[in-house]
């Protein structure tokens, strides 16, 4: 019930390409779905987040797509850049306030 | 947003010793959390630090091993007690910014236990 499953574990994309990371959850009480970006030696930084009342949210090159019926959400990084190379975590939160994280995806964008 | 400072940023410790990690926030926050990130792994919630009362621990984590204090709305400490090499991890403090629901993280404290 508390799991958030993330895939793929790692991803290699050419510069300018689209990076897509997927997550699935089980607990229908989750109502907040953020994505975090983490660089080596740093804490996770909030990238973009969505609530289940919308199906898509876009901020710059980053888009979250949300499918409430399938209990899935994904992160799309358009025009991927080498500076986007990092580990990305999806997460979910319900009314307890506690964030449950996915397993993480290591993204490498090749120049 | 909230600015979170953690100390120490990293440390090398001997087996059997204990280390206390401090988390200072630049504004009063309601909820503070402590997470552990083992090497190459995701983040696992250790406990919720409650102001004025005992912390609420997640399954698999106990107060004797990870005592937590939260004396006020801007500060918390996590102690890793009687450390073993398996405790080598990054320990992260996180705070809820309030009405937005966003959680912000400190830079983490990287512990290596020899």
PDB file of C-alpha atoms in Angstrom:
ATOM      1  CA  UNK A   1       0.000   0.000   0.000  1.00  0.00           C
ATOM      2  CA  UNK A   2       2.842   2.347   0.748  1.00  0.00           C
ATOM      3  CA  UNK A   3       5.060   1.494  -2.205  1.00  0.00           C
ATOM      4  CA  UNK A   4       6.009   3.723  -5.071  1.00  0.00           C
ATOM      5  CA  UNK A   5       7.593   1.822  -7.931  1.00  0.00           C
ATOM      6  CA  UNK A   6       9.902   3.668 -10.306  1.00  0.00           C
ATOM      7  CA  UNK A   7      11.422   2.691 -13.630  1.00  0.00           C
ATOM      8  CA  UNK A   8      13.801   2.508 -15.319  1.00  0.00           C
ATOM      9  CA  UNK A   9      16.652   2.195 -12.826  1.00  0.00           C
ATOM     10  CA  UNK A  10      18.994   3.916 -15.261  1.00  0.00           C
ATOM     11  CA  UNK A  11      18.582   5.840 -18.485  1.00  0.00           C
ATOM     12  CA  UNK A  12      20.961   7.091 -21.143  1.00  0.00           C
ATOM     13  CA  UNK A  13      19.726   9.771 -23.517  1.00  0.00           C
ATOM     14  CA  UNK A  14      21.421  11.781 -26.220  1.00  0.00           C
ATOM     15  CA  UNK A  15      21.579  15.547 -25.858  1.00  0.00           C
ATOM     16  CA  UNK A  16      18.375  17.062 -27.212  1.00  0.00           C
ATOM     17  CA  UNK A  17      16.379  13.892 -26.680  1.00  0.00           C
ATOM     18  CA  UNK A  18      13.427  13.212 -24.402  1.00  0.00           C
ATOM     19  CA  UNK A  19      13.956  11.506 -21.053  1.00  0.00           C
ATOM     20  CA  UNK A  20      10.973   9.642 -19.638  1.00  0.00           C
ATOM     21  CA  UNK A  21      10.774   8.198 -16.142  1.00  0.00           C
ATOM     22  CA  UNK A  22       7.742   6.341 -14.875  1.00  0.00           C
ATOM     23  CA  UNK A  23       6.241   5.744 -11.450  1.00  0.00           C
ATOM     24  CA  UNK A  24       3.306   3.767 -10.133  1.00  0.00           C
ATOM     25  CA  UNK A  25       1.655   3.839  -6.738  1.00  0.00           C
ATOM     26  CA  UNK A  26      -0.862   1.746  -4.870  1.00  0.00           C
ATOM     27  CA  UNK A  27      -2.282   3.901  -2.125  1.00  0.00           C
ATOM     28  CA  UNK A  28      -5.252   5.892  -3.421  1.00  0.00           C
ATOM     29  CA  UNK A  29      -4.953   8.203  -0.404  1.00  0.00           C
ATOM     30  CA  UNK A  30      -1.838   9.795  -1.907  1.00  0.00           C
ATOM     31  CA  UNK A  31      -2.647  13.316  -3.062  1.00  0.00           C
ATOM     32  CA  UNK A  32       0.687  14.931  -3.846  1.00  0.00           C
ATOM     33  CA  UNK A  33       3.261  13.637  -6.297  1.00  0.00           C
ATOM     34  CA  UNK A  34       6.615  15.431  -6.507  1.00  0.00           C
ATOM     35  CA  UNK A  35       9.756  14.718  -8.454  1.00  0.00           C
ATOM     36  CA  UNK A  36      13.147  15.366  -6.934  1.00  0.00           C
ATOM     37  CA  UNK A  37      16.504  15.808  -8.626  1.00  0.00           C
ATOM     38  CA  UNK A  38      19.668  14.842  -6.800  1.00  0.00           C
ATOM     39  CA  UNK A  39      23.236  15.556  -7.822  1.00  0.00           C
ATOM     40  CA  UNK A  40      26.124  13.631  -6.235  1.00  0.00           C
ATOM     41  CA  UNK A  41      26.944  14.940  -2.774  1.00  0.00           C
ATOM     42  CA  UNK A  42      23.813  17.048  -2.598  1.00  0.00           C
ATOM     43  CA  UNK A  43      20.407  16.703  -1.001  1.00  0.00           C
ATOM     44  CA  UNK A  44      17.349  16.112  -3.195  1.00  0.00           C
ATOM     45  CA  UNK A  45      15.876  19.280  -4.705  1.00  0.00           C
ATOM     46  CA  UNK A  46      12.220  19.599  -5.615  1.00  0.00           C
ATOM     47  CA  UNK A  47      11.867  19.755  -9.390  1.00  0.00           C
ATOM     48  CA  UNK A  48       8.153  19.741 -10.079  1.00  0.00           C
ATOM     49  CA  UNK A  49       5.033  18.395  -8.394  1.00  0.00           C
ATOM     50  CA  UNK A  50       1.434  17.609  -9.250  1.00  0.00           C
ATOM     51  CA  UNK A  51      -1.826  16.956  -7.464  1.00  0.00           C
ATOM     52  CA  UNK A  52      -4.385  14.451  -8.770  1.00  0.00           C
ATOM     53  CA  UNK A  53      -6.901  17.063  -9.874  1.00  0.00           C
ATOM     54  CA  UNK A  54      -4.902  17.740 -13.047  1.00  0.00           C
ATOM     55  CA  UNK A  55      -3.530  15.357 -15.667  1.00  0.00           C
ATOM     56  CA  UNK A  56      -0.473  17.335 -16.675  1.00  0.00           C
ATOM     57  CA  UNK A  57       1.818  20.029 -15.359  1.00  0.00           C
ATOM     58  CA  UNK A  58       4.590  21.696 -17.282  1.00  0.00           C
ATOM     59  CA  UNK A  59       7.436  23.834 -16.023  1.00  0.00           C
ATOM     60  CA  UNK A  60       9.969  24.745 -18.657  1.00  0.00           C
ATOM     61  CA  UNK A  61      11.444  21.556 -20.097  1.00  0.00           C
ATOM     62  CA  UNK A  62       9.933  19.402 -17.358  1.00  0.00           C
ATOM     63  CA  UNK A  63       6.444  17.897 -17.585  1.00  0.00           C
ATOM     64  CA  UNK A  64       4.566  15.594 -15.246  1.00  0.00           C
ATOM     65  CA  UNK A  65       1.851  13.425 -16.768  1.00  0.00           C
ATOM     66  CA  UNK A  66      -0.611  11.952 -14.279  1.00  0.00           C
ATOM     67  CA  UNK A  67      -3.058   9.094 -14.813  1.00  0.00           C
ATOM     68  CA  UNK A  68      -5.255   8.785 -11.767  1.00  0.00           C
ATOM     69  CA  UNK A  69      -7.205   5.731 -12.917  1.00  0.00           C
ATOM     70  CA  UNK A  70      -4.011   3.806 -13.665  1.00  0.00           C
ATOM     71  CA  UNK A  71      -2.282   5.173 -10.546  1.00  0.00           C
ATOM     72  CA  UNK A  72       0.707   6.158 -12.611  1.00  0.00           C
ATOM     73  CA  UNK A  73       2.670   9.319 -13.214  1.00  0.00           C
ATOM     74  CA  UNK A  74       5.696  10.137 -15.272  1.00  0.00           C
ATOM     75  CA  UNK A  75       8.359  12.790 -15.724  1.00  0.00           C
ATOM     76  CA  UNK A  76       9.277  13.965 -19.191  1.00  0.00           C
ATOM     77  CA  UNK A  77      12.426  16.004 -19.733  1.00  0.00           C
ATOM     78  CA  UNK A  78      12.362  17.651 -23.124  1.00  0.00           C
ATOM     79  CA  UNK A  79      15.520  18.685 -24.950  1.00  0.00           C
ATOM     80  CA  UNK A  80      17.633  16.847 -22.372  1.00  0.00           C
ATOM     81  CA  UNK A  81      20.987  18.468 -21.583  1.00  0.00           C
ATOM     82  CA  UNK A  82      24.193  17.081 -20.058  1.00  0.00           C
ATOM     83  CA  UNK A  83      23.480  19.269 -17.018  1.00  0.00           C
ATOM     84  CA  UNK A  84      20.333  17.215 -16.440  1.00  0.00           C
ATOM     85  CA  UNK A  85      22.505  14.193 -15.644  1.00  0.00           C
ATOM     86  CA  UNK A  86      21.474  13.322 -12.087  1.00  0.00           C
ATOM     87  CA  UNK A  87      19.395  10.892 -10.088  1.00  0.00           C
ATOM     88  CA  UNK A  88      15.651  11.488 -10.193  1.00  0.00           C
ATOM     89  CA  UNK A  89      13.215  10.327  -7.549  1.00  0.00           C
ATOM     90  CA  UNK A  90       9.464  10.271  -7.753  1.00  0.00           C
ATOM     91  CA  UNK A  91       7.547  10.380  -4.502  1.00  0.00           C
ATOM     92  CA  UNK A  92       4.040  10.376  -3.118  1.00  0.00           C
ATOM     93  CA  UNK A  93       2.465  11.867  -0.048  1.00  0.00           C
ATOM     94  CA  UNK A  94      -0.886  11.532   1.660  1.00  0.00           C
ATOM     95  CA  UNK A  95      -2.450  13.194   4.671  1.00  0.00           C
ATOM     96  CA  UNK A  96       0.215  11.858   7.033  1.00  0.00           C
ATOM     97  CA  UNK A  97       2.658  14.343   5.528  1.00  0.00           C
ATOM     98  CA  UNK A  98       5.230  11.627   4.981  1.00  0.00           C
ATOM     99  CA  UNK A  99       6.912  11.334   1.594  1.00  0.00           C
ATOM    100  CA  UNK A 100       7.350   7.847   0.177  1.00  0.00           C
ATOM    101  CA  UNK A 101      10.067   7.686  -2.459  1.00  0.00           C
ATOM    102  CA  UNK A 102      10.523   5.587  -5.539  1.00  0.00           C
ATOM    103  CA  UNK A 103      13.731   3.669  -6.092  1.00  0.00           C
ATOM    104  CA  UNK A 104      15.368   6.374  -8.198  1.00  0.00           C
ATOM    105  CA  UNK A 105      16.531   6.678 -11.807  1.00  0.00           C
ATOM    106  CA  UNK A 106      20.053   7.605 -12.762  1.00  0.00           C
ATOM    107  CA  UNK A 107      19.937   9.709 -15.907  1.00  0.00           C
ATOM    108  CA  UNK A 108      22.947  10.249 -18.111  1.00  0.00           C
ATOM    109  CA  UNK A 109      22.649  12.696 -20.985  1.00  0.00           C
ATOM    110  CA  UNK A 110      25.396  12.220 -23.529  1.00  0.00           C
ATOM    111  CA  UNK A 111      26.723  15.291 -25.345  1.00  0.00           C
TER     112      UNK A 111
ATOM    113  CA  UNK B   1      11.010  27.850   0.651  1.00  0.00           C
ATOM    114  CA  UNK B   2      13.083  26.916   3.677  1.00  0.00           C
ATOM    115  CA  UNK B   3      16.843  26.974   4.098  1.00  0.00           C
ATOM    116  CA  UNK B   4      18.087  23.926   5.985  1.00  0.00           C
ATOM    117  CA  UNK B   5      21.549  23.608   7.477  1.00  0.00           C
ATOM    118  CA  UNK B   6      22.925  20.276   8.602  1.00  0.00           C
ATOM    119  CA  UNK B   7      26.007  19.606  10.671  1.00  0.00           C
ATOM    120  CA  UNK B   8      28.280  17.809  10.219  1.00  0.00           C
ATOM    121  CA  UNK B   9      28.271  17.555   6.444  1.00  0.00           C
ATOM    122  CA  UNK B  10      30.388  14.426   6.677  1.00  0.00           C
ATOM    123  CA  UNK B  11      32.223  12.401   9.272  1.00  0.00           C
ATOM    124  CA  UNK B  12      34.216   9.236   9.646  1.00  0.00           C
ATOM    125  CA  UNK B  13      33.359   7.345  12.796  1.00  0.00           C
ATOM    126  CA  UNK B  14      34.593   4.307  14.631  1.00  0.00           C
ATOM    127  CA  UNK B  15      32.432   1.283  15.229  1.00  0.00           C
ATOM    128  CA  UNK B  16      30.598   1.419  18.543  1.00  0.00           C
ATOM    129  CA  UNK B  17      30.564   5.193  18.855  1.00  0.00           C
ATOM    130  CA  UNK B  18      27.613   7.557  18.511  1.00  0.00           C
ATOM    131  CA  UNK B  19      27.223  10.706  16.467  1.00  0.00           C
ATOM    132  CA  UNK B  20      24.670  13.498  16.689  1.00  0.00           C
ATOM    133  CA  UNK B  21      23.546  15.306  13.556  1.00  0.00           C
ATOM    134  CA  UNK B  22      22.033  18.758  13.825  1.00  0.00           C
ATOM    135  CA  UNK B  23      19.376  20.296  11.582  1.00  0.00           C
ATOM    136  CA  UNK B  24      18.681  24.022  11.715  1.00  0.00           C
ATOM    137  CA  UNK B  25      15.921  25.683   9.676  1.00  0.00           C
ATOM    138  CA  UNK B  26      15.735  29.392   8.929  1.00  0.00           C
ATOM    139  CA  UNK B  27      12.015  29.585   9.734  1.00  0.00           C
ATOM    140  CA  UNK B  28       9.533  27.884  12.010  1.00  0.00           C
ATOM    141  CA  UNK B  29       8.165  24.705  10.478  1.00  0.00           C
ATOM    142  CA  UNK B  30       5.508  22.341  11.662  1.00  0.00           C
ATOM    143  CA  UNK B  31       6.847  19.064  10.403  1.00  0.00           C
ATOM    144  CA  UNK B  32      10.430  17.846  10.357  1.00  0.00           C
ATOM    145  CA  UNK B  33      11.553  14.462   9.132  1.00  0.00           C
ATOM    146  CA  UNK B  34      14.738  12.445   9.152  1.00  0.00           C
ATOM    147  CA  UNK B  35      15.611  10.235   6.189  1.00  0.00           C
ATOM    148  CA  UNK B  36      18.393   7.781   5.508  1.00  0.00           C
ATOM    149  CA  UNK B  37      19.922   7.217   2.087  1.00  0.00           C
ATOM    150  CA  UNK B  38      22.177   4.215   1.917  1.00  0.00           C
ATOM    151  CA  UNK B  39      24.853   4.196  -0.812  1.00  0.00           C
ATOM    152  CA  UNK B  40      23.260   4.115  -4.255  1.00  0.00           C
ATOM    153  CA  UNK B  41      19.804   3.720  -2.767  1.00  0.00           C
ATOM    154  CA  UNK B  42      16.615   5.695  -2.385  1.00  0.00           C
ATOM    155  CA  UNK B  43      15.504   7.674   0.651  1.00  0.00           C
ATOM    156  CA  UNK B  44      13.917   5.870   3.574  1.00  0.00           C
ATOM    157  CA  UNK B  45      12.014   7.709   6.265  1.00  0.00           C
ATOM    158  CA  UNK B  46      13.441   7.103   9.737  1.00  0.00           C
ATOM    159  CA  UNK B  47      11.063   9.191  11.816  1.00  0.00           C
ATOM    160  CA  UNK B  48       8.984  12.296  12.169  1.00  0.00           C
ATOM    161  CA  UNK B  49      10.461  14.724  14.688  1.00  0.00           C
ATOM    162  CA  UNK B  50       7.655  16.098  16.814  1.00  0.00           C
ATOM    163  CA  UNK B  51       8.102  19.346  18.688  1.00  0.00           C
ATOM    164  CA  UNK B  52       7.599  18.853  22.393  1.00  0.00           C
ATOM    165  CA  UNK B  53       6.960  15.133  22.226  1.00  0.00           C
ATOM    166  CA  UNK B  54       8.627  11.885  21.305  1.00  0.00           C
ATOM    167  CA  UNK B  55       9.455  11.256  17.670  1.00  0.00           C
ATOM    168  CA  UNK B  56       7.318   8.900  15.618  1.00  0.00           C
ATOM    169  CA  UNK B  57       9.440   6.103  14.175  1.00  0.00           C
ATOM    170  CA  UNK B  58       8.867   4.110  11.013  1.00  0.00           C
ATOM    171  CA  UNK B  59       8.908   0.354  10.928  1.00  0.00           C
ATOM    172  CA  UNK B  60      12.437  -0.942  11.296  1.00  0.00           C
ATOM    173  CA  UNK B  61      13.741   2.078  13.197  1.00  0.00           C
ATOM    174  CA  UNK B  62      13.821   2.357  16.986  1.00  0.00           C
ATOM    175  CA  UNK B  63      14.431   5.144  19.453  1.00  0.00           C
ATOM    176  CA  UNK B  64      17.356   3.415  21.150  1.00  0.00           C
ATOM    177  CA  UNK B  65      19.278   3.354  17.881  1.00  0.00           C
ATOM    178  CA  UNK B  66      18.146   6.710  16.492  1.00  0.00           C
ATOM    179  CA  UNK B  67      17.176   9.040  19.329  1.00  0.00           C
ATOM    180  CA  UNK B  68      15.733  12.307  18.059  1.00  0.00           C
ATOM    181  CA  UNK B  69      15.216  15.625  19.765  1.00  0.00           C
ATOM    182  CA  UNK B  70      13.146  18.579  18.641  1.00  0.00           C
ATOM    183  CA  UNK B  71      13.263  21.311  21.260  1.00  0.00           C
ATOM    184  CA  UNK B  72      11.626  23.979  19.099  1.00  0.00           C
ATOM    185  CA  UNK B  73      10.132  24.653  15.657  1.00  0.00           C
ATOM    186  CA  UNK B  74      13.461  25.388  13.949  1.00  0.00           C
ATOM    187  CA  UNK B  75      15.868  22.756  15.268  1.00  0.00           C
ATOM    188  CA  UNK B  76      16.210  19.003  15.552  1.00  0.00           C
ATOM    189  CA  UNK B  77      18.927  16.453  16.189  1.00  0.00           C
ATOM    190  CA  UNK B  78      19.313  12.835  15.158  1.00  0.00           C
ATOM    191  CA  UNK B  79      21.771  10.604  16.986  1.00  0.00           C
ATOM    192  CA  UNK B  80      23.065   7.427  15.409  1.00  0.00           C
ATOM    193  CA  UNK B  81      23.972   5.239  18.363  1.00  0.00           C
ATOM    194  CA  UNK B  82      26.441   2.391  18.702  1.00  0.00           C
ATOM    195  CA  UNK B  83      27.357   2.658  15.049  1.00  0.00           C
ATOM    196  CA  UNK B  84      28.312  -0.244  12.815  1.00  0.00           C
ATOM    197  CA  UNK B  85      29.526  -0.187   9.193  1.00  0.00           C
ATOM    198  CA  UNK B  86      25.925  -0.850   8.116  1.00  0.00           C
ATOM    199  CA  UNK B  87      25.044   2.633   9.394  1.00  0.00           C
ATOM    200  CA  UNK B  88      27.253   4.220   6.742  1.00  0.00           C
ATOM    201  CA  UNK B  89      24.743   6.380   4.905  1.00  0.00           C
ATOM    202  CA  UNK B  90      23.659   9.880   4.149  1.00  0.00           C
ATOM    203  CA  UNK B  91      21.255  11.191   6.767  1.00  0.00           C
ATOM    204  CA  UNK B  92      18.928  13.924   5.573  1.00  0.00           C
ATOM    205  CA  UNK B  93      16.742  16.381   7.404  1.00  0.00           C
ATOM    206  CA  UNK B  94      13.543  17.440   5.659  1.00  0.00           C
ATOM    207  CA  UNK B  95      10.920  20.031   6.474  1.00  0.00           C
ATOM    208  CA  UNK B  96       7.395  20.714   5.313  1.00  0.00           C
ATOM    209  CA  UNK B  97       7.172  24.270   4.019  1.00  0.00           C
ATOM    210  CA  UNK B  98       3.540  24.560   5.075  1.00  0.00           C
ATOM    211  CA  UNK B  99       0.544  25.250   2.902  1.00  0.00           C
ATOM    212  CA  UNK B 100       2.212  24.226  -0.364  1.00  0.00           C
ATOM    213  CA  UNK B 101       2.899  20.714   0.854  1.00  0.00           C
ATOM    214  CA  UNK B 102       6.443  20.872  -0.465  1.00  0.00           C
ATOM    215  CA  UNK B 103       9.189  19.116   1.434  1.00  0.00           C
ATOM    216  CA  UNK B 104      12.651  20.622   1.402  1.00  0.00           C
ATOM    217  CA  UNK B 105      15.833  18.756   2.177  1.00  0.00           C
ATOM    218  CA  UNK B 106      19.120  19.691   3.714  1.00  0.00           C
ATOM    219  CA  UNK B 107      22.375  18.796   2.004  1.00  0.00           C
ATOM    220  CA  UNK B 108      22.689  15.699   4.145  1.00  0.00           C
ATOM    221  CA  UNK B 109      25.262  14.338   6.547  1.00  0.00           C
ATOM    222  CA  UNK B 110      27.451  11.628   5.044  1.00  0.00           C
ATOM    223  CA  UNK B 111      28.564   9.139   7.684  1.00  0.00           C
ATOM    224  CA  UNK B 112      31.215   6.525   7.131  1.00  0.00           C
ATOM    225  CA  UNK B 113      31.627   3.956   9.895  1.00  0.00           C
ATOM    226  CA  UNK B 114      34.872   2.016   9.999  1.00  0.00           C
TER     227      UNK B 114
END
